[in-house]
Every structure is written in C-alpha cells, then in structure tokens.
Short mmCIF file of C-alpha atoms and ligand atoms in Angstrom, two decimals:
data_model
loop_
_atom_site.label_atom_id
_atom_site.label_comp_id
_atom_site.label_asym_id
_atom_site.label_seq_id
_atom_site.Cartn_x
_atom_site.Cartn_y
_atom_site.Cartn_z
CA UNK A 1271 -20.83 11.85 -6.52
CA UNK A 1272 -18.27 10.78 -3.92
CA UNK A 1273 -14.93 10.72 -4.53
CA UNK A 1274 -12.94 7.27 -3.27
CA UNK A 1275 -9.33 6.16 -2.49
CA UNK A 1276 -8.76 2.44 -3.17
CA UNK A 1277 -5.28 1.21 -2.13
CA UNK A 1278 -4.56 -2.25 -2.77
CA UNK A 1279 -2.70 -4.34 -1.16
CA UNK A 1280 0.80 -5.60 -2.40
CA UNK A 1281 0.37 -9.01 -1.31
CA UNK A 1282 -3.34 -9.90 -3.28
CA UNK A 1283 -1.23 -9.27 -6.45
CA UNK A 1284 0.50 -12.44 -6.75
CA UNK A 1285 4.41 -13.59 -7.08
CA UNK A 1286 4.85 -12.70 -10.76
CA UNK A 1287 3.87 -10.98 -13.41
CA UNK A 1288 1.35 -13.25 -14.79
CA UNK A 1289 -0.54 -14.13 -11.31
CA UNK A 1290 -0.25 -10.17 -10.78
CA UNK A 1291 -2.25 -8.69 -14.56
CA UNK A 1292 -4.94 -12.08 -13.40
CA UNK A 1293 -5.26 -10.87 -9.75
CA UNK A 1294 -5.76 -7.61 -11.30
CA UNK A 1295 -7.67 -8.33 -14.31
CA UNK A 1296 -10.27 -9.96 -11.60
CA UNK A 1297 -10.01 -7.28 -9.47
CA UNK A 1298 -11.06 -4.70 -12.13
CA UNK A 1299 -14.96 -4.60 -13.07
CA UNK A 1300 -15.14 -4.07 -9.19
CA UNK A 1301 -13.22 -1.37 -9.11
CA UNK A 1302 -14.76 0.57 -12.20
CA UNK A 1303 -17.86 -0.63 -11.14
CA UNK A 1304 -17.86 2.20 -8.65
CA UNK A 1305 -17.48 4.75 -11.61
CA UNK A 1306 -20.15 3.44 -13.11
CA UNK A 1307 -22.38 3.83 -9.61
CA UNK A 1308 -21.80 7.58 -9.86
CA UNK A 1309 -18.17 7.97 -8.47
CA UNK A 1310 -14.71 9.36 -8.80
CA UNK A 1311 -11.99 6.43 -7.81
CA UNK A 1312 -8.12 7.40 -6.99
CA UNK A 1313 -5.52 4.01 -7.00
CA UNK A 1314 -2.46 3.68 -4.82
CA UNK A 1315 -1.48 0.08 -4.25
CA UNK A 1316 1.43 -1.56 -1.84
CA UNK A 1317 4.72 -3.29 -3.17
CA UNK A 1318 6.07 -5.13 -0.19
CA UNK A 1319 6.79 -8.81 -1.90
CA UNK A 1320 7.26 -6.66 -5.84
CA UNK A 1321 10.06 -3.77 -4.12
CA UNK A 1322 11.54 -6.82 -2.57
CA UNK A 1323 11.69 -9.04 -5.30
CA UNK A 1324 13.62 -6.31 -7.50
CA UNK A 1325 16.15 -5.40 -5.19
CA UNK A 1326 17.03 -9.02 -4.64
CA UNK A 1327 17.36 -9.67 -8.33
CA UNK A 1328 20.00 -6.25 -9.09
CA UNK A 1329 22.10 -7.31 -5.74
CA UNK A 1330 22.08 -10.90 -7.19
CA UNK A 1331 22.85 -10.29 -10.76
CA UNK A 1332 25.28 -7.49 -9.37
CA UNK A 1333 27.49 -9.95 -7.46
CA UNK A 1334 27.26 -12.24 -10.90
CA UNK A 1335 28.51 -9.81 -13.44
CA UNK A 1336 29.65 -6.38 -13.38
CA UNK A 1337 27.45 -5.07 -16.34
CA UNK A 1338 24.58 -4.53 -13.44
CA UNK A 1339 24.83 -2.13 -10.60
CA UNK A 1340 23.08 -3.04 -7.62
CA UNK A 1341 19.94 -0.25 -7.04
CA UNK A 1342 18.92 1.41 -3.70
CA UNK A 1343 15.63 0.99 -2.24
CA UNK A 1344 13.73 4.76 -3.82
CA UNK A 1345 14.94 3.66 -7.30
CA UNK A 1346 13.11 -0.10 -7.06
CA UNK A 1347 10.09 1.65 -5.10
CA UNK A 1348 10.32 3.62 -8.39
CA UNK A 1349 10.64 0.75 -10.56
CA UNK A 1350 7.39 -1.35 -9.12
CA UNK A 1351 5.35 1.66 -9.46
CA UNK A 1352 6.12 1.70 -12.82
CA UNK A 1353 5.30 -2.28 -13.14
CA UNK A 1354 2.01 -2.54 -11.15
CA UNK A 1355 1.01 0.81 -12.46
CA UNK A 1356 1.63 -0.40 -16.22
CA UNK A 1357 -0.73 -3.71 -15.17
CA UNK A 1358 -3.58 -1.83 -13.34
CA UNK A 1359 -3.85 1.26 -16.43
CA UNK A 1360 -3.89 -2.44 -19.06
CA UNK A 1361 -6.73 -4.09 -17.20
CA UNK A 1362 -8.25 -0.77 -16.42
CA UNK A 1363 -8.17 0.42 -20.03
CA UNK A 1364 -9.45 -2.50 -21.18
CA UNK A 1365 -12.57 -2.50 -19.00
CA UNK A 1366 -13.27 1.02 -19.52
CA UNK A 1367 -13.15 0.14 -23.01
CA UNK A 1368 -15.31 -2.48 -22.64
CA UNK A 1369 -17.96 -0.24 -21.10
CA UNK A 1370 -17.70 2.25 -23.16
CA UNK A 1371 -16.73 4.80 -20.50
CA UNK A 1372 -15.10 8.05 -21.39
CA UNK A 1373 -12.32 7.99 -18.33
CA UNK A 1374 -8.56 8.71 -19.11
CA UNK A 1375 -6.23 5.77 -16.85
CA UNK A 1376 -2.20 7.39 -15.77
CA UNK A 1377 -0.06 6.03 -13.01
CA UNK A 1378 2.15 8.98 -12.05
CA UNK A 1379 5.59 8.13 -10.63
CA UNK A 1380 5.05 9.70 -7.13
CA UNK A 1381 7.88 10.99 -4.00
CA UNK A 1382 6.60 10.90 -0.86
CA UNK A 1383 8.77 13.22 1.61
CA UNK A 1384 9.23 11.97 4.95
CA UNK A 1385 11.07 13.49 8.36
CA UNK A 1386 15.05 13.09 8.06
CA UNK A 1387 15.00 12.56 11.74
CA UNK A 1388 11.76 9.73 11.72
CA UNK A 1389 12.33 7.09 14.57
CA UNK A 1390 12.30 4.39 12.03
CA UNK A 1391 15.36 4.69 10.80
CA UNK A 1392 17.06 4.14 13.91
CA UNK A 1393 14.82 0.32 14.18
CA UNK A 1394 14.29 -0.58 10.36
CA UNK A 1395 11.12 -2.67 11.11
CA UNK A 1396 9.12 -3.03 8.26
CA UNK A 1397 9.37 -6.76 6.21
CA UNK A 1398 10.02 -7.21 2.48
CA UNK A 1399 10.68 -9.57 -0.05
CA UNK A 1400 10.24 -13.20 0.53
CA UNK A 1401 11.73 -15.21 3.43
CA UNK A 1402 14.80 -17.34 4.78
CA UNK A 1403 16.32 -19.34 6.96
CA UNK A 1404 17.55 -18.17 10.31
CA UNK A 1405 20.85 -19.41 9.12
CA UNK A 1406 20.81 -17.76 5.39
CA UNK A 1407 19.45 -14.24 7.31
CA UNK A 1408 22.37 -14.63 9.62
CA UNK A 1409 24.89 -15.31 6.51
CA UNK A 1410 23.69 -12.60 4.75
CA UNK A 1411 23.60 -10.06 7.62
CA UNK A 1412 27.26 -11.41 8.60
CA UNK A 1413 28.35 -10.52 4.83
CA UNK A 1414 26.27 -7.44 4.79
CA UNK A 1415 25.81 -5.17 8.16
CA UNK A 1416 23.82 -2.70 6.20
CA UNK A 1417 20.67 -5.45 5.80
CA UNK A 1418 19.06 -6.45 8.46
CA UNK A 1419 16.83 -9.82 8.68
CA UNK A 1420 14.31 -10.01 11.41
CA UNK A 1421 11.25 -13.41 12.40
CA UNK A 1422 8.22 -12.71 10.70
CA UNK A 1423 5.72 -13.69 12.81
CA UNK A 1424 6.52 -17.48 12.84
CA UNK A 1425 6.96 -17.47 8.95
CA UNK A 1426 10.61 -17.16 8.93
CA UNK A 1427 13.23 -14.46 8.16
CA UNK A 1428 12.57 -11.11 6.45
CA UNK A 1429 15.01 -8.37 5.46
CA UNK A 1430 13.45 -5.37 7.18
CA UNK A 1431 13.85 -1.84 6.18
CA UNK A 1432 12.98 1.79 7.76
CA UNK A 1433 9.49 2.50 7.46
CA UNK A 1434 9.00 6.34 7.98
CA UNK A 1435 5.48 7.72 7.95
CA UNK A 1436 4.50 9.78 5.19
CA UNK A 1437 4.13 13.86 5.89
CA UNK A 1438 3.62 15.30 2.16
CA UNK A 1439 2.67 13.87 -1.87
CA UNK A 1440 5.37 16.00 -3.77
CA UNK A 1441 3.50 15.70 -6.86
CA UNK A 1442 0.27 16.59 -5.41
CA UNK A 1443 -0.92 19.50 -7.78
CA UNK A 1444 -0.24 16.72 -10.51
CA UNK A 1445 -2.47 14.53 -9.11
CA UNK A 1446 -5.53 17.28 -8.68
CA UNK A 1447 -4.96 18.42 -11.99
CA UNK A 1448 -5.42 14.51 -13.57
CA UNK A 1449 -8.58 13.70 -10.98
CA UNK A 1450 -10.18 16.82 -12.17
CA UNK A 1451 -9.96 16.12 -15.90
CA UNK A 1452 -11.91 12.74 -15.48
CA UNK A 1453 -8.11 10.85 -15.44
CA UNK A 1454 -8.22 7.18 -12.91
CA UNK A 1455 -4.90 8.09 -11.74
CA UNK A 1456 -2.35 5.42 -9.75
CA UNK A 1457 0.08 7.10 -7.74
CA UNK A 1458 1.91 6.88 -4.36
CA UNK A 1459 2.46 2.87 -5.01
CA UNK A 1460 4.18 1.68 -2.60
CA UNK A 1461 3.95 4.22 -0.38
CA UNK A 1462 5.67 6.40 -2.68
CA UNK A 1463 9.72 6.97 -3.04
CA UNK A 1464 10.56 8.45 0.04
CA UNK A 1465 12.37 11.72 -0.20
CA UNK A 1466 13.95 14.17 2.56
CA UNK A 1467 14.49 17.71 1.87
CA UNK A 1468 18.20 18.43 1.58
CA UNK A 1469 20.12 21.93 2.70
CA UNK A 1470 19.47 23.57 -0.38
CA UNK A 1471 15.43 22.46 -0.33
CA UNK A 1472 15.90 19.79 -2.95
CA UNK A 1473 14.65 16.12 -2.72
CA UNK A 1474 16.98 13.45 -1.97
CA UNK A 1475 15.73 9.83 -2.49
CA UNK A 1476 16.23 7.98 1.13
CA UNK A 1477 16.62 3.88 1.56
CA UNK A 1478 13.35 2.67 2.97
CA UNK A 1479 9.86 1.51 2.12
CA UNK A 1480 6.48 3.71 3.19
CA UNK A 1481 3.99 2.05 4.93
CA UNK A 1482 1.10 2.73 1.39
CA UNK A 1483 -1.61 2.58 4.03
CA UNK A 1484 -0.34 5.47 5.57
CA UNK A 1485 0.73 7.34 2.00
CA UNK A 1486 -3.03 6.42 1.12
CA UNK A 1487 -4.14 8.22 4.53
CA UNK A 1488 -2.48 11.41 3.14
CA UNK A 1489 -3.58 10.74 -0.80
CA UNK A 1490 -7.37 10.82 0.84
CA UNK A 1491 -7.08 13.35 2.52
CA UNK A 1492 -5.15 15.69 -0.56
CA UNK A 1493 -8.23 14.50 -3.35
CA UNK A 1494 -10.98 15.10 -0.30
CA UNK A 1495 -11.82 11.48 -0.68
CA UNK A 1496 -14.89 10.76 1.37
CA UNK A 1497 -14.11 6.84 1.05
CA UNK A 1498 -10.86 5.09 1.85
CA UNK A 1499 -11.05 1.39 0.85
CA UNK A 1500 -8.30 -0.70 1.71
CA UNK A 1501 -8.44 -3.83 -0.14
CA UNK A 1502 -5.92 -7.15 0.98
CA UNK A 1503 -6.35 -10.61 1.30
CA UNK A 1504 -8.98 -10.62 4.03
CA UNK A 1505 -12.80 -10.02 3.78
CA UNK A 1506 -13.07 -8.64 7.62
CA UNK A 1507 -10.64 -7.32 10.06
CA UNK A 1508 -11.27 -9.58 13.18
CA UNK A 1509 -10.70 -9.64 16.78
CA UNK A 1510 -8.16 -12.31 18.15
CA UNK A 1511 -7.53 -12.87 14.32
CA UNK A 1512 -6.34 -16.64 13.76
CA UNK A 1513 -7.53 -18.31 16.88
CA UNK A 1514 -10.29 -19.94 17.61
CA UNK A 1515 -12.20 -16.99 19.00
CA UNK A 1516 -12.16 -15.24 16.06
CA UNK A 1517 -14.73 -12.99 15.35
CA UNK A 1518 -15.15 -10.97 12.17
CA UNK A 1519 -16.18 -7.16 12.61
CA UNK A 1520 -18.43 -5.58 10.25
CA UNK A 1521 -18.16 -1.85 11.83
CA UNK A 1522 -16.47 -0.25 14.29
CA UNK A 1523 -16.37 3.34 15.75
CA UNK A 1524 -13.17 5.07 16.05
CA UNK A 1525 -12.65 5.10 20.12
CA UNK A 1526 -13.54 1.11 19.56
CA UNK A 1527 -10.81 0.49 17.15
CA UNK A 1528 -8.54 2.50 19.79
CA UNK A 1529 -9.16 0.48 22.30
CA UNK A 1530 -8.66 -3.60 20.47
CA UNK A 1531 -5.36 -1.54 18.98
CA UNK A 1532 -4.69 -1.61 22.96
CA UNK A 1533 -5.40 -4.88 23.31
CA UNK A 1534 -3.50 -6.46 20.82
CA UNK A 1535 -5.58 -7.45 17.89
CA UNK A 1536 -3.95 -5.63 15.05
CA UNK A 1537 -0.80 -7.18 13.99
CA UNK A 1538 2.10 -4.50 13.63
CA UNK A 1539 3.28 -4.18 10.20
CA UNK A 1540 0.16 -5.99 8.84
CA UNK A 1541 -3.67 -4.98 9.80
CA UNK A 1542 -2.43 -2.54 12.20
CA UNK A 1543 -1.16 0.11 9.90
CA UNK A 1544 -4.36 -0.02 7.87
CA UNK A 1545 -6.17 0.62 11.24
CA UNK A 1546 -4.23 4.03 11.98
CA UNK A 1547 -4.57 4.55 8.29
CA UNK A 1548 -8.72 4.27 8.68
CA UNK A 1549 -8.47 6.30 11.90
CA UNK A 1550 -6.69 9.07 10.67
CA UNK A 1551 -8.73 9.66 8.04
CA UNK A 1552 -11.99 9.22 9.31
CA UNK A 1553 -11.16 11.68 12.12
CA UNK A 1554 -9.52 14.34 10.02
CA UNK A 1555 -12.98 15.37 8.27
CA UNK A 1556 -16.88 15.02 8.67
CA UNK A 1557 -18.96 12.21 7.59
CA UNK A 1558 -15.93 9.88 5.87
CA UNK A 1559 -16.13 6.11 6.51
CA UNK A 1560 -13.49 3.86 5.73
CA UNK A 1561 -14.05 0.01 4.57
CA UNK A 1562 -11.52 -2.68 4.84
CA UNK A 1563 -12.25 -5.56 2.86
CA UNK A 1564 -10.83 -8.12 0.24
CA UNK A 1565 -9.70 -7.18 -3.31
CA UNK A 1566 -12.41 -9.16 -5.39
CA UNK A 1567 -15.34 -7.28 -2.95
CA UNK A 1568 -14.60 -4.05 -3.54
CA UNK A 1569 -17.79 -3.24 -5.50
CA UNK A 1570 -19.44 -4.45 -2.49
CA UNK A 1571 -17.49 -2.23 -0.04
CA UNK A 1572 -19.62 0.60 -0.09
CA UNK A 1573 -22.90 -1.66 0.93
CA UNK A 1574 -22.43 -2.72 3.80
CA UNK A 1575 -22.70 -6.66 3.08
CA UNK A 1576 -19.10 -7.21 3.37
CA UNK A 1577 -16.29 -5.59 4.80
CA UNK A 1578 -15.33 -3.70 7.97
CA UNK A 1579 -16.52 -0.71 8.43
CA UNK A 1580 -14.62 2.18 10.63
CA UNK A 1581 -16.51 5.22 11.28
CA UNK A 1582 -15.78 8.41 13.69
CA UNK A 1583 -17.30 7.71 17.11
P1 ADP B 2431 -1.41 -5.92 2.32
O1 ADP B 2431 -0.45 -6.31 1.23
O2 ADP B 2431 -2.82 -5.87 1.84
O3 ADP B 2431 -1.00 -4.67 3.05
P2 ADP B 2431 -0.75 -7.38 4.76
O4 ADP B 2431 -0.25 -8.78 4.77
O5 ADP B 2431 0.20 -6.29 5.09
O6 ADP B 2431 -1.43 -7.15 3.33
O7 ADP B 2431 -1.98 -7.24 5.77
C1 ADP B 2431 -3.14 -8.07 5.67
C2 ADP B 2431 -2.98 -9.28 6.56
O8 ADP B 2431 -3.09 -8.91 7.93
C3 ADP B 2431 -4.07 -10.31 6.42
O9 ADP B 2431 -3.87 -11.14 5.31
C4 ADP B 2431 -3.97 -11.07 7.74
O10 ADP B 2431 -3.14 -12.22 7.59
C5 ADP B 2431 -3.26 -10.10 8.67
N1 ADP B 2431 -3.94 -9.75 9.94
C6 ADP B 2431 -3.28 -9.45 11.08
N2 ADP B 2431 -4.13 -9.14 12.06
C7 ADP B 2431 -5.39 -9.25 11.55
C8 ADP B 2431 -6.70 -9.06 12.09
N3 ADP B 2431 -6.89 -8.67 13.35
N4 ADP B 2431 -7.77 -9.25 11.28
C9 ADP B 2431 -7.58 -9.62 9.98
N5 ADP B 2431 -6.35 -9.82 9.42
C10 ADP B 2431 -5.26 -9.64 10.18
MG1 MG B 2432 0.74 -4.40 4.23
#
C-alpha cells in the first residue's frame, strides 16, 4: 500500500457552486479509484478564484449595508475550506457508498503557520479572484491603498496578495490520527489559513493566501506520502508552454526540471510553484515520484500513460 497526496487545483473546480460539486462529482471515481487499487489517498485542494470570490462579495455587500462586516483574508481562506471541503466529502461519500467501501470522508479546517518576516509580504504577488480593467484596478487601488491590482499575464488585472511559503500544519497530529483510522481526510485547502506565532506563542491569523502546492509539499511530507499528484487543468507540464514549440513532458529528473525552471518555462504563480512543490518533495525522501496531470486523469496518474512525471535525478 502506498500512501498518496492529491491536491487539486482551485481553478478545475469551476465559477460556482454548481459547476464546482459537477467538476468534482467527475473528478471522483478517479480519485477513489486509487483506494480501491490498494492505496491510502490524503486531499488538499487550491482556492484562488473561490477565496477571491468571497472576499469580493463581504467588501461589496459591506459598502451596501451595514448589517455585513467586511472579512480578512484567513477568515475567507477559512470559509472556502469549509465550501469545497463540504462538496468533495458529498461526492466522495457518495461514491464510497456506491462501492461499498468502508472509508470514513472529514475535511478538517487547517492553519498553516508561516515566517512573520517572509519576503512576500513586502511584494504581495500572488493573483486572486477574477479580473479587471486597468482602469477599475486603478480606481479601486486609488480608493483602497491596502489592495493592490497587478497584469496577469496578458489576461488583465488581478488583486494580488502576500503569498508566504508554508513552514508547519498546526493541526498535524489531527490529521495522523484521521489517516490512520481509515478517514479520506481534506485539509490544508487553500494552502491553509496562514498563522504567525505571536509574543505569547499563540496563533494569529495573517492577510494572505498560501501557495496549496507548497502547503501540499509539507502535507506529503507530514503523512509520508510516497505520491504527490497535483491535479489542474493541464494533462502535461510542457516546455515553451503555449507556443508553437510546445512540447509535452512525460518525465523529468529533478536536476532537469532545475535547469527549464532556469530557462523560463514555468510560469511564476502558475506551473512554477507546482514544480518546486514536486522538487521538494521528491528530494526530501527515497524512492517518491511526483505526477502532474489533469483532474479527470488522476486514476491514470500512477501509470505512466498520462501525466508528467518528476523523479529525483
Ligand atoms: P491550479 O488552480 O491547478 O493551481 P494554475 O492556473 O495555478 O492552476 O496552474 C495551471 C496552469 O499553468 C495551466 O492551466 C497552464 O495554463 C499554466 N502553465 C504555465 N506554464 C505552463 C507549462 N510550462 N506547462 C503547462 N502549463 C503551464
Ligand atoms: Mg495555482
């Protein structure tokens, strides 16, 4: 039996709630599938477009009617764990029910601590929530110093927010305690709420958004995982993705992936994270692979037909 860490990726789950309990009612019998080949599966998932979409509806509705208080960043990270989790333990439940299978499903409301002093607060850089116009982003910011709208990639305007890398799961004895008492447990969504350690050695919620490919780095690494799937839109991480000299990878040793990171093939705040993610992880232990592929192949992840598979070289 191997044990796996599946994070999926907050933007294969749709714009709503409907398109999200369909992406992941499809997404499902893959996913169980590899309980039923004879292993143990851990969820985290991202909440980029989701953690976005909830703080923009509290500041709205705030700014409409004093009856609703506008909410920070940890408590909306908070909130869409709570919402994807309650769709992924439905469609779970269901399937396991379906099969018959004796497996307990619990999402588990997860901090993530992170350094006080982490560069990325200084240059917020990571995108959320959906996008504007360069002159709506420069209205907003203009009302609002605190929010800061940077170009996407050619897409438009995103507000972007600190991104601080993960250091340690807070609720981590939970989490062993549920994986060893045959529980599918969901937990660090969205990278988890980020927390820093105040004087007294109490948690304090922080505004900003985890990277979850990095939080699922560290969940891997905490449940001994020896598989990290990374599931997002894309079948195959490529090389000069987008252009007409694309070319699809199917594996790639770690000093390989170092070098195209080098090169420029990994965009920041998109693939690239998920790269690190697969490199850290497949160098912190023997014999772990990581696979990146898309949400509806997972099943197929562990073959070899489809995906990208990273490997220590
Ligand atoms: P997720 O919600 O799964 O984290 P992201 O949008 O953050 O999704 O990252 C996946 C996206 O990365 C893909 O949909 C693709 O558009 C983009 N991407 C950037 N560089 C590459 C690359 N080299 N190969 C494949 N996809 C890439
Ligand atoms: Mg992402």
């Amino acid at each position: 039996m191997k044990v796996i860490t599946i994070a999926l990726g907050g933007n294969a789950l749709g714009n709503n709630p409907k398109e999200q309990q369909e992406n992941i009612d499809k997404a499902v019998p893959s996913l169980v599938d590899l309980i039923t080949q004879g292993h143990k599966i851990i969820l985290t998932h991202g909440n980029g477009p989701q953690v976005g979409m909830i703080y923009k509806a509290f500041d709205f509705a705030s700014a409409h009617t004093d009856k609703i208080c506008r909410f920070e960043l940890q408590e909306c990270t908070a909130m869409s764990q709570g919402y994807i989790g309650y769709h992924l333990q439905k469609g779970i439940r269901k399937e396991l029910q379906r099969l018959g299978m004796p497996w307990h499903v619990s999402t588990l409301v997860s901090q993530v601590e992170v350094y006080r002093h982490d560069p990325s607060f200084q240059n917020p850089d990571k995108p959320i929530g959906d996008f504007y116009r360069k002159e709506e982003a420069e209205a907003i910011m203009n009302a609002d110093p605190s929010q800061i709208f940077k170009e996407d990639a050619g897409r438009g305007w995103r507000r972007v927010v600190p991104s601080p890398k993960p250091v340690r799961i807070v609720e981590a004895e939970s989490i062993l305690n549920l994986l060893d008492h045959k529980f599918i447990v969901i937990t660090c969504g969205g990278g988890g709420v980020p927390v820093v350690k105040d004087e007294d050695g109490n948690y304090q919620g922080v505004s900003a958004v985890i990277d979850k490919d990095h939080s699922a780095a560290l969940l891997a690494d905490l449940v001994e995982a020896h598989y990290l799937i990374i599931l997002t839109p894309v079948d195959r991480v490529a090389l000069h993705y987008g252009t007409p000299q694309q070319r699809e990878l199917t594996e790639i040793g770690s000093s390989e992936a170092r070098r195209y990171i080098k090169e420029g093939h990994f965009a920041a705040g998109s693939m690239l994270p998920k790269i690190e993610a697969a490199l850290r992880f497949v160098e912190g232990g023997r014999g772990r692979q990581a696979v990146i592929t898309s949400l509806e192949k997972a099943h197929l992840a562990l073959s070899g037909k489809i995906g990208t598979r990273i490997y220590k070289s």
